[in-house]
């Protein structure tokens, strides 16, 4: 994500922990390479998404978010942020979104793992059984030594 605009003098040392500061009257452009969530921690921000836009004909991709609001941003979308209040800065955070593995996929993966383990144990048991049967058969087919009478 390109945040070069945020690294200029507008970013003071007095900011909320874990957030970026966007000074009043300033704007910046975000171009995330991964899906993420933009959260407003303080103030109000005016967002403009690049197109194409879905929804009513007058939807130009503009949104206004206040403190506590968030919006998901897909990788590759361009987003322009601007402070709505000329007297106060905006503080926001950007969190990358990790795609959780669906429950069905986890169930299939676990079942496959269990099946491989069961197959390995079954083959091991079949090998032991075969060796035991061979040993048992060899013992009955071989002539037994005749005991020699003691003199």
mmCIF file of N, CA and C in Angstrom, residues 72-128:
data_model
loop_
_atom_site.group_PDB
_atom_site.id
_atom_site.type_symbol
_atom_site.label_atom_id
_atom_site.label_comp_id
_atom_site.label_asym_id
_atom_site.label_seq_id
_atom_site.Cartn_x
_atom_site.Cartn_y
_atom_site.Cartn_z
ATOM 1 N N UNK A 72 -14.472 -2.241 3.941
ATOM 2 C CA UNK A 72 -13.574 -3.209 3.323
ATOM 3 C C UNK A 72 -13.107 -2.652 1.982
ATOM 4 N N UNK A 73 -11.822 -2.860 1.700
ATOM 5 C CA UNK A 73 -11.238 -2.380 0.454
ATOM 6 C C UNK A 73 -10.546 -3.556 -0.216
ATOM 7 N N UNK A 74 -10.945 -3.846 -1.443
ATOM 8 C CA UNK A 74 -10.362 -4.960 -2.191
ATOM 9 C C UNK A 74 -8.999 -4.561 -2.752
ATOM 10 N N UNK A 75 -8.145 -5.538 -2.888
ATOM 11 C CA UNK A 75 -6.822 -5.307 -3.471
ATOM 12 C C UNK A 75 -6.975 -4.721 -4.867
ATOM 13 N N UNK A 76 -6.135 -3.739 -5.176
ATOM 14 C CA UNK A 76 -6.156 -3.138 -6.501
ATOM 15 C C UNK A 76 -7.081 -1.947 -6.641
ATOM 16 N N UNK A 77 -7.991 -1.743 -5.699
ATOM 17 C CA UNK A 77 -8.872 -0.571 -5.766
ATOM 18 C C UNK A 77 -8.097 0.648 -5.305
ATOM 19 N N UNK A 78 -8.434 1.778 -5.862
ATOM 20 C CA UNK A 78 -7.824 3.035 -5.427
ATOM 21 C C UNK A 78 -8.830 3.776 -4.572
ATOM 22 N N UNK A 79 -8.352 4.352 -3.486
ATOM 23 C CA UNK A 79 -9.214 5.005 -2.512
ATOM 24 C C UNK A 79 -8.574 6.331 -2.118
ATOM 25 N N UNK A 80 -9.340 7.416 -2.235
ATOM 26 C CA UNK A 80 -8.854 8.728 -1.820
ATOM 27 C C UNK A 80 -9.544 9.094 -0.519
ATOM 28 N N UNK A 81 -8.747 9.478 0.492
ATOM 29 C CA UNK A 81 -9.268 9.881 1.803
ATOM 30 C C UNK A 81 -9.021 11.367 1.989
ATOM 31 N N UNK A 82 -10.017 12.036 2.574
ATOM 32 C CA UNK A 82 -9.864 13.456 2.882
ATOM 33 C C UNK A 82 -10.588 13.747 4.183
ATOM 34 N N UNK A 83 -9.988 14.585 5.013
ATOM 35 C CA UNK A 83 -10.610 14.967 6.273
ATOM 36 C C UNK A 83 -11.840 15.818 5.992
ATOM 37 N N UNK A 84 -12.954 15.506 6.668
ATOM 38 C CA UNK A 84 -14.192 16.280 6.492
ATOM 39 C C UNK A 84 -14.174 17.551 7.332
ATOM 40 N N UNK A 85 -13.424 17.551 8.396
ATOM 41 C CA UNK A 85 -13.405 18.678 9.326
ATOM 42 C C UNK A 85 -12.155 19.509 9.069
ATOM 43 N N UNK A 86 -12.346 20.775 8.781
ATOM 44 C CA UNK A 86 -11.210 21.649 8.486
ATOM 45 C C UNK A 86 -10.419 22.003 9.744
ATOM 46 N N UNK A 87 -10.983 21.729 10.927
ATOM 47 C CA UNK A 87 -10.318 22.119 12.166
ATOM 48 C C UNK A 87 -9.635 20.954 12.884
ATOM 49 N N UNK A 88 -9.979 19.703 12.521
ATOM 50 C CA UNK A 88 -9.427 18.549 13.250
ATOM 51 C C UNK A 88 -8.862 17.520 12.275
ATOM 52 N N UNK A 89 -7.813 16.822 12.694
ATOM 53 C CA UNK A 89 -7.278 15.743 11.852
ATOM 54 C C UNK A 89 -8.130 14.475 11.990
ATOM 55 N N UNK A 90 -7.887 13.558 11.106
ATOM 56 C CA UNK A 90 -8.538 12.251 11.126
ATOM 57 C C UNK A 90 -7.472 11.217 11.455
ATOM 58 N N UNK A 91 -7.831 10.246 12.275
ATOM 59 C CA UNK A 91 -6.951 9.124 12.577
ATOM 60 C C UNK A 91 -7.622 7.860 12.071
ATOM 61 N N UNK A 92 -6.879 7.073 11.308
ATOM 62 C CA UNK A 92 -7.437 5.838 10.766
ATOM 63 C C UNK A 92 -6.406 4.728 10.833
ATOM 64 N N UNK A 93 -6.902 3.496 10.757
ATOM 65 C CA UNK A 93 -5.997 2.341 10.739
ATOM 66 C C UNK A 93 -6.305 1.506 9.509
ATOM 67 N N UNK A 94 -5.313 0.761 9.097
ATOM 68 C CA UNK A 94 -5.443 -0.151 7.959
ATOM 69 C C UNK A 94 -5.030 -1.530 8.437
ATOM 70 N N UNK A 95 -5.936 -2.493 8.325
ATOM 71 C CA UNK A 95 -5.644 -3.866 8.732
ATOM 72 C C UNK A 95 -5.812 -4.774 7.533
ATOM 73 N N UNK A 96 -4.779 -5.579 7.260
ATOM 74 C CA UNK A 96 -4.892 -6.551 6.180
ATOM 75 C C UNK A 96 -5.881 -7.620 6.581
ATOM 76 N N UNK A 97 -6.626 -8.068 5.630
ATOM 77 C CA UNK A 97 -7.659 -9.060 5.878
ATOM 78 C C UNK A 97 -7.121 -10.430 5.497
ATOM 79 N N UNK A 98 -7.096 -11.317 6.442
ATOM 80 C CA UNK A 98 -6.686 -12.683 6.142
ATOM 81 C C UNK A 98 -7.932 -13.473 5.816
ATOM 82 N N UNK A 99 -7.877 -14.175 4.717
ATOM 83 C CA UNK A 99 -9.035 -14.951 4.302
ATOM 84 C C UNK A 99 -9.120 -16.221 5.135
ATOM 85 N N UNK A 100 -10.158 -16.337 5.950
ATOM 86 C CA UNK A 100 -10.294 -17.558 6.742
ATOM 87 C C UNK A 100 -10.638 -18.737 5.843
ATOM 88 N N UNK A 101 -10.127 -19.886 6.196
ATOM 89 C CA UNK A 101 -10.412 -21.087 5.434
ATOM 90 C C UNK A 101 -11.842 -21.522 5.736
ATOM 91 N N UNK A 102 -12.665 -21.776 4.729
ATOM 92 C CA UNK A 102 -14.045 -22.191 4.984
ATOM 93 C C UNK A 102 -14.106 -23.480 5.795
ATOM 94 N N UNK A 103 -15.164 -23.613 6.581
ATOM 95 C CA UNK A 103 -15.320 -24.779 7.452
ATOM 96 C C UNK A 103 -15.341 -26.068 6.642
ATOM 97 N N UNK A 104 -15.990 -26.048 5.486
ATOM 98 C CA UNK A 104 -16.065 -27.247 4.654
ATOM 99 C C UNK A 104 -14.662 -27.666 4.191
ATOM 100 N N UNK A 105 -13.827 -26.705 3.836
ATOM 101 C CA UNK A 105 -12.469 -27.027 3.392
ATOM 102 C C UNK A 105 -11.656 -27.618 4.537
ATOM 103 N N UNK A 106 -11.827 -27.057 5.746
ATOM 104 C CA UNK A 106 -11.116 -27.605 6.908
ATOM 105 C C UNK A 106 -11.573 -29.033 7.185
ATOM 106 N N UNK A 107 -12.892 -29.303 7.047
ATOM 107 C CA UNK A 107 -13.432 -30.640 7.295
ATOM 108 C C UNK A 107 -12.871 -31.638 6.280
ATOM 109 N N UNK A 108 -12.794 -31.246 5.018
ATOM 110 C CA UNK A 108 -12.248 -32.131 3.982
ATOM 111 C C UNK A 108 -10.768 -32.394 4.255
ATOM 112 N N UNK A 109 -10.022 -31.343 4.616
ATOM 113 C CA UNK A 109 -8.595 -31.507 4.896
ATOM 114 C C UNK A 109 -8.378 -32.448 6.085
ATOM 115 N N UNK A 110 -9.165 -32.300 7.141
ATOM 116 C CA UNK A 110 -9.036 -33.168 8.309
ATOM 117 C C UNK A 110 -9.416 -34.606 7.975
ATOM 118 N N UNK A 111 -10.487 -34.788 7.188
ATOM 119 C CA UNK A 111 -10.916 -36.130 6.802
ATOM 120 C C UNK A 111 -9.849 -36.816 5.956
ATOM 121 N N UNK A 112 -9.242 -36.080 5.036
ATOM 122 C CA UNK A 112 -8.192 -36.636 4.192
ATOM 123 C C UNK A 112 -6.990 -37.060 5.046
ATOM 124 N N UNK A 113 -6.643 -36.235 6.013
ATOM 125 C CA UNK A 113 -5.536 -36.561 6.913
ATOM 126 C C UNK A 113 -5.849 -37.823 7.721
ATOM 127 N N UNK A 114 -7.078 -37.911 8.234
ATOM 128 C CA UNK A 114 -7.487 -39.098 8.992
ATOM 129 C C UNK A 114 -7.464 -40.350 8.118
ATOM 130 N N UNK A 115 -7.914 -40.230 6.874
ATOM 131 C CA UNK A 115 -7.943 -41.362 5.952
ATOM 132 C C UNK A 115 -6.530 -41.850 5.638
ATOM 133 N N UNK A 116 -5.588 -40.922 5.422
ATOM 134 C CA UNK A 116 -4.195 -41.315 5.160
ATOM 135 C C UNK A 116 -3.607 -42.051 6.356
ATOM 136 N N UNK A 117 -3.888 -41.562 7.559
ATOM 137 C CA UNK A 117 -3.383 -42.219 8.762
ATOM 138 C C UNK A 117 -3.986 -43.617 8.910
ATOM 139 N N UNK A 118 -5.296 -43.738 8.677
ATOM 140 C CA UNK A 118 -5.961 -45.038 8.787
ATOM 141 C C UNK A 118 -5.408 -46.014 7.749
ATOM 142 N N UNK A 119 -5.156 -45.532 6.548
ATOM 143 C CA UNK A 119 -4.602 -46.392 5.501
ATOM 144 C C UNK A 119 -3.202 -46.870 5.882
ATOM 145 N N UNK A 120 -2.372 -45.985 6.406
ATOM 146 C CA UNK A 120 -1.019 -46.372 6.819
ATOM 147 C C UNK A 120 -1.066 -47.408 7.937
ATOM 148 N N UNK A 121 -1.933 -47.198 8.924
ATOM 149 C CA UNK A 121 -2.052 -48.166 10.018
ATOM 150 C C UNK A 121 -2.621 -49.495 9.524
ATOM 151 N N UNK A 122 -3.568 -49.446 8.593
ATOM 152 C CA UNK A 122 -4.146 -50.676 8.033
ATOM 153 C C UNK A 122 -3.114 -51.487 7.272
ATOM 154 N N UNK A 123 -2.286 -50.816 6.466
ATOM 155 C CA UNK A 123 -1.234 -51.520 5.725
ATOM 156 C C UNK A 123 -0.206 -52.129 6.673
ATOM 157 N N UNK A 124 0.123 -51.410 7.710
ATOM 158 C CA UNK A 124 1.072 -51.939 8.698
ATOM 159 C C UNK A 124 0.509 -53.183 9.381
ATOM 160 N N UNK A 125 -0.770 -53.140 9.753
ATOM 161 C CA UNK A 125 -1.407 -54.298 10.394
ATOM 162 C C UNK A 125 -1.507 -55.477 9.433
ATOM 163 N N UNK A 126 -1.823 -55.212 8.166
ATOM 164 C CA UNK A 126 -1.915 -56.287 7.176
ATOM 165 C C UNK A 126 -0.558 -56.956 6.987
ATOM 166 N N UNK A 127 0.526 -56.190 6.998
ATOM 167 C CA UNK A 127 1.864 -56.754 6.877
ATOM 168 C C UNK A 127 2.215 -57.648 8.056
ATOM 169 N N UNK A 128 1.867 -57.218 9.249
ATOM 170 C CA UNK A 128 2.131 -58.036 10.442
ATOM 171 C C UNK A 128 1.324 -59.322 10.411
#
